[in-house]
Short mmCIF file of C-alpha atoms in Angstrom, two decimals:
data_model
loop_
_atom_site.label_atom_id
_atom_site.label_comp_id
_atom_site.label_asym_id
_atom_site.label_seq_id
_atom_site.Cartn_x
_atom_site.Cartn_y
_atom_site.Cartn_z
CA UNK A 707 138.08 94.99 83.26
CA UNK A 708 138.68 98.73 83.58
CA UNK A 709 137.51 101.61 81.44
CA UNK A 710 140.03 104.20 80.28
CA UNK A 711 138.61 107.56 79.23
CA UNK A 712 140.95 109.64 77.09
CA UNK A 713 140.38 113.25 78.11
CA UNK A 714 143.77 114.97 77.90
CA UNK A 715 143.23 116.88 74.67
CA UNK A 716 142.89 120.64 74.34
CA UNK A 717 140.12 120.83 71.69
CA UNK A 718 141.55 123.93 70.01
CA UNK A 719 138.90 123.81 67.28
CA UNK A 720 136.29 124.62 69.93
CA UNK A 721 138.03 127.75 71.21
CA UNK A 722 136.95 129.90 73.00
CA UNK A 723 134.57 127.36 74.61
CA UNK A 724 137.41 125.05 75.63
CA UNK A 725 139.88 127.64 76.86
CA UNK A 726 138.65 127.10 80.42
CA UNK A 727 136.50 123.95 80.15
CA UNK A 728 137.67 120.58 78.75
CA UNK A 729 135.55 119.28 75.88
CA UNK A 730 134.26 116.20 77.77
CA UNK A 731 132.74 118.54 80.37
CA UNK A 732 130.94 120.84 77.92
CA UNK A 733 127.19 120.64 78.59
CA UNK A 734 124.67 119.16 76.17
CA UNK A 735 120.99 119.31 77.10
CA UNK A 736 121.74 120.03 80.73
CA UNK A 737 124.64 117.71 81.53
CA UNK A 738 128.29 117.24 80.55
CA UNK A 739 129.20 115.07 77.57
CA UNK A 740 131.11 112.76 79.92
CA UNK A 741 128.00 111.98 81.95
CA UNK A 742 126.31 110.39 78.95
CA UNK A 743 129.21 107.95 78.64
CA UNK A 744 129.24 107.17 82.35
CA UNK A 745 125.49 106.59 82.40
CA UNK A 746 126.29 103.60 80.20
CA UNK A 747 129.73 102.29 81.12
CA UNK A 748 129.20 102.48 84.89
CA UNK A 749 126.44 99.88 84.50
CA UNK A 750 128.52 97.37 82.48
CA UNK A 751 128.96 94.40 84.80
CA UNK A 752 132.45 93.47 83.56
CA UNK A 753 133.86 96.90 84.48
CA UNK A 754 135.10 97.32 88.05
CA UNK A 755 136.91 100.68 87.87
CA UNK A 756 137.25 103.74 85.66
CA UNK A 757 140.35 105.79 84.83
CA UNK A 758 140.12 109.29 83.37
CA UNK A 759 143.35 110.55 81.80
CA UNK A 760 143.45 114.34 81.61
CA UNK A 761 146.09 117.06 81.58
CA UNK A 762 147.47 119.37 84.25
CA UNK A 763 145.55 122.35 82.90
CA UNK A 764 142.16 120.70 83.39
CA UNK A 765 142.72 118.28 86.27
CA UNK A 766 140.92 120.69 88.62
CA UNK A 767 137.85 120.73 86.39
CA UNK A 768 137.63 116.94 86.52
CA UNK A 769 138.20 116.86 90.29
CA UNK A 770 135.28 119.25 90.72
CA UNK A 771 133.13 117.19 88.34
CA UNK A 772 133.96 113.94 90.13
CA UNK A 773 133.16 115.39 93.56
CA UNK A 774 129.45 115.63 92.71
CA UNK A 775 129.05 112.30 90.88
CA UNK A 776 127.40 109.23 92.38
CA UNK A 777 128.88 106.27 90.53
CA UNK A 778 128.80 102.54 91.25
CA UNK A 779 132.49 102.03 90.61
CA UNK A 780 135.56 104.00 91.72
CA UNK A 781 137.18 106.56 89.42
CA UNK A 782 140.90 107.33 89.25
CA UNK A 783 141.91 110.71 87.82
CA UNK A 784 145.32 110.71 86.16
CA UNK A 785 147.20 113.93 85.32
CA UNK A 786 149.54 113.52 82.33
CA UNK A 787 151.46 116.65 83.35
CA UNK A 788 150.93 118.71 80.19
CA UNK A 789 149.68 122.30 80.08
CA UNK A 790 149.45 123.16 76.38
CA UNK A 791 148.25 121.65 73.12
CA UNK A 792 151.77 121.96 71.72
CA UNK A 793 153.14 119.93 74.63
CA UNK A 794 150.46 117.22 74.66
CA UNK A 795 151.55 113.60 74.92
CA UNK A 796 148.94 112.21 72.54
CA UNK A 797 146.34 109.51 73.14
CA UNK A 798 148.65 106.52 72.74
CA UNK A 799 151.29 107.90 75.11
CA UNK A 800 148.54 108.80 77.58
CA UNK A 801 147.33 105.20 77.45
CA UNK A 802 150.90 103.98 77.98
CA UNK A 803 151.23 106.36 80.95
CA UNK A 804 148.08 104.96 82.55
CA UNK A 805 149.19 101.37 82.03
CA UNK A 806 152.63 101.94 83.53
CA UNK A 807 151.86 104.37 86.36
CA UNK A 808 148.84 102.37 87.58
CA UNK A 809 150.44 98.97 86.86
CA UNK A 810 147.35 97.91 84.93
CA UNK A 811 146.97 94.18 84.34
CA UNK A 812 143.29 94.20 83.35
CA UNK A 813 141.62 94.09 79.98
CA UNK A 814 140.66 97.63 79.00
CA UNK A 815 137.71 99.41 77.42
CA UNK A 816 139.34 102.54 75.97
CA UNK A 817 137.22 105.41 74.73
CA UNK A 818 137.47 109.06 73.81
CA UNK A 819 135.74 111.19 76.42
CA UNK A 820 134.33 113.66 73.91
CA UNK A 821 132.09 111.43 71.78
CA UNK A 822 128.37 110.80 72.13
CA UNK A 823 126.66 107.57 71.09
CA UNK A 824 122.99 106.57 71.09
CA UNK A 825 123.55 102.91 71.99
CA UNK A 826 125.08 100.94 74.85
CA UNK A 827 128.65 99.66 74.90
CA UNK A 828 127.48 96.50 76.67
CA UNK A 829 127.23 94.74 73.32
CA UNK A 830 130.78 95.76 72.42
CA UNK A 831 132.17 94.38 75.68
CA UNK A 832 130.22 91.13 75.18
CA UNK A 833 131.61 90.84 71.63
CA UNK A 834 135.13 91.35 73.01
CA UNK A 835 134.57 88.62 75.60
CA UNK A 836 133.31 86.27 72.91
CA UNK A 837 136.19 86.95 70.47
CA UNK A 838 138.97 86.75 73.07
CA UNK A 839 141.04 89.19 71.00
CA UNK A 840 141.40 92.95 71.10
CA UNK A 841 138.52 94.61 69.25
CA UNK A 842 137.52 97.87 67.60
CA UNK A 843 134.14 99.23 66.57
CA UNK A 844 133.21 100.15 63.02
CA UNK A 845 130.42 101.81 61.06
CA UNK A 846 129.72 102.51 57.38
CA UNK A 847 131.07 105.90 56.25
CA UNK A 848 130.14 106.68 52.66
CA UNK A 849 131.65 110.17 52.44
CA UNK A 850 135.02 109.76 50.68
CA UNK A 851 136.46 112.94 52.23
CA UNK A 852 135.62 111.65 55.72
CA UNK A 853 137.01 108.21 54.90
CA UNK A 854 140.37 109.83 54.16
CA UNK A 855 140.39 111.51 57.58
CA UNK A 856 139.75 108.42 59.69
CA UNK A 857 140.75 104.77 60.03
CA UNK A 858 139.28 102.36 57.48
CA UNK A 859 139.19 98.58 57.86
CA UNK A 860 138.16 95.51 55.94
CA UNK A 861 136.97 92.38 57.74
CA UNK A 862 135.78 88.86 57.01
CA UNK A 863 132.36 87.37 57.78
CA UNK A 864 133.44 86.54 61.34
CA UNK A 865 134.49 90.11 62.07
CA UNK A 866 138.20 89.40 61.86
CA UNK A 867 140.06 92.46 60.56
CA UNK A 868 141.87 91.80 57.28
CA UNK A 869 143.28 95.31 56.72
CA UNK A 870 143.49 98.49 58.80
CA UNK A 871 144.65 101.87 57.49
CA UNK A 872 144.79 105.24 59.23
CA UNK A 873 143.71 108.11 56.94
CA UNK A 874 144.09 106.16 53.66
CA UNK A 875 144.71 108.04 50.42
CA UNK A 876 142.68 105.43 48.54
CA UNK A 877 140.27 103.73 50.99
CA UNK A 878 139.74 100.00 50.43
CA UNK A 879 136.33 100.00 52.07
CA UNK A 880 133.78 102.21 53.82
CA UNK A 881 134.07 100.77 57.34
CA UNK A 882 135.34 103.55 59.60
CA UNK A 883 136.71 103.06 63.12
CA UNK A 884 135.60 105.46 65.90
CA UNK A 885 137.71 105.96 69.06
CA UNK A 886 136.29 103.04 71.08
CA UNK A 887 138.47 99.98 71.70
CA UNK A 888 138.62 96.84 73.83
CA UNK A 889 142.17 95.69 74.49
CA UNK A 890 143.48 92.44 75.89
CA UNK A 891 145.90 93.11 78.76
CA UNK A 892 148.60 91.23 76.84
CA UNK A 893 148.24 93.67 73.94
CA UNK A 894 148.48 96.76 76.16
CA UNK A 895 152.00 95.62 77.07
CA UNK A 896 152.94 96.10 73.41
CA UNK A 897 152.44 99.89 73.40
CA UNK A 898 156.14 100.72 74.06
CA UNK A 899 157.15 98.45 71.17
CA UNK A 900 154.54 100.09 68.94
CA UNK A 901 155.84 103.58 69.74
CA UNK A 902 159.42 102.48 69.10
CA UNK A 903 158.27 101.04 65.77
CA UNK A 904 156.88 104.37 64.56
CA UNK A 905 153.30 104.21 65.82
CA UNK A 906 151.94 107.77 65.99
CA UNK A 907 151.41 108.83 69.63
CA UNK A 908 148.64 111.29 68.78
CA UNK A 909 145.71 109.51 67.11
CA UNK A 910 144.05 106.97 69.45
CA UNK A 911 143.52 104.54 66.57
CA UNK A 912 147.16 104.38 65.55
CA UNK A 913 147.93 101.75 68.18
CA UNK A 914 145.06 99.53 67.00
CA UNK A 915 146.30 99.95 63.43
CA UNK A 916 149.81 98.90 64.46
CA UNK A 917 148.44 96.02 66.53
CA UNK A 918 146.43 94.68 63.59
CA UNK A 919 149.69 93.97 61.77
CA UNK A 920 151.05 91.93 64.68
CA UNK A 921 148.06 89.99 66.02
CA UNK A 922 144.42 89.11 65.33
CA UNK A 923 141.83 91.85 65.89
CA UNK A 924 138.06 91.78 65.46
CA UNK A 925 135.60 94.56 64.65
CA UNK A 926 132.08 95.04 66.04
CA UNK A 927 129.60 96.91 63.89
CA UNK A 928 127.94 99.78 65.75
CA UNK A 929 124.18 99.27 66.19
CA UNK A 930 123.54 103.00 66.33
CA UNK A 931 125.08 106.40 65.76
CA UNK A 932 128.12 108.25 67.04
CA UNK A 933 128.27 112.04 67.25
CA UNK A 934 131.75 113.49 66.88
CA UNK A 935 131.97 116.97 68.37
CA UNK A 936 134.82 118.26 66.25
CA UNK A 937 134.10 121.98 66.11
CA UNK A 938 131.73 124.65 67.39
CA UNK A 939 129.17 124.02 64.66
CA UNK A 940 128.90 120.29 65.41
CA UNK A 941 128.62 121.12 69.12
CA UNK A 942 125.82 123.63 68.54
CA UNK A 943 123.89 121.06 66.46
CA UNK A 944 123.56 118.91 69.58
CA UNK A 945 122.37 121.64 71.92
#
């Protein structure tokens, strides 16, 4: 299994902080956001290698960051070739780029590089192994306005997803999906078909939403909290 860290965004809502520093490398309590994720995922026994997908503007920042890390498993840095927010590929196309350019045949743990969580992803990977299907995470979101801005799912008592909607006008439930996914290698091969079928390339969850209509997916309920650093105010709250 490999981890794929999506880090090719431009975080325009955090300008001017992110004009010269990518959001995953912004410091919180003395170390970059990305380090908190690696403290966890680098110790997951099923993971043998990490891939960080970034853009051409910030590839140098990640090269400098990587040069001073001491990780158990190797890290591949992948440049998606973009230089501006307007020219970005989007998370799904970045994932497709990684799969094709690196000829990936492994199962994948895919996560946004700019989120903080206060629990380990080991349980998520174990759940994925147990289910033997692609999986997403979920948590209860009771704010209706926030429900309409994210992905909302319903699931049965075994965790099997029964509906999956991106940014629903009328949410069917309160279970929201954060940008953390475990994908079977066979499902990763379906990304080109998803994009051809109208799957949005931008939102990382749009591929999972498309996939849910073509195969069985399961959802793992988060045992803790996730902190989405969406703007300067939410960033300052974590300092």
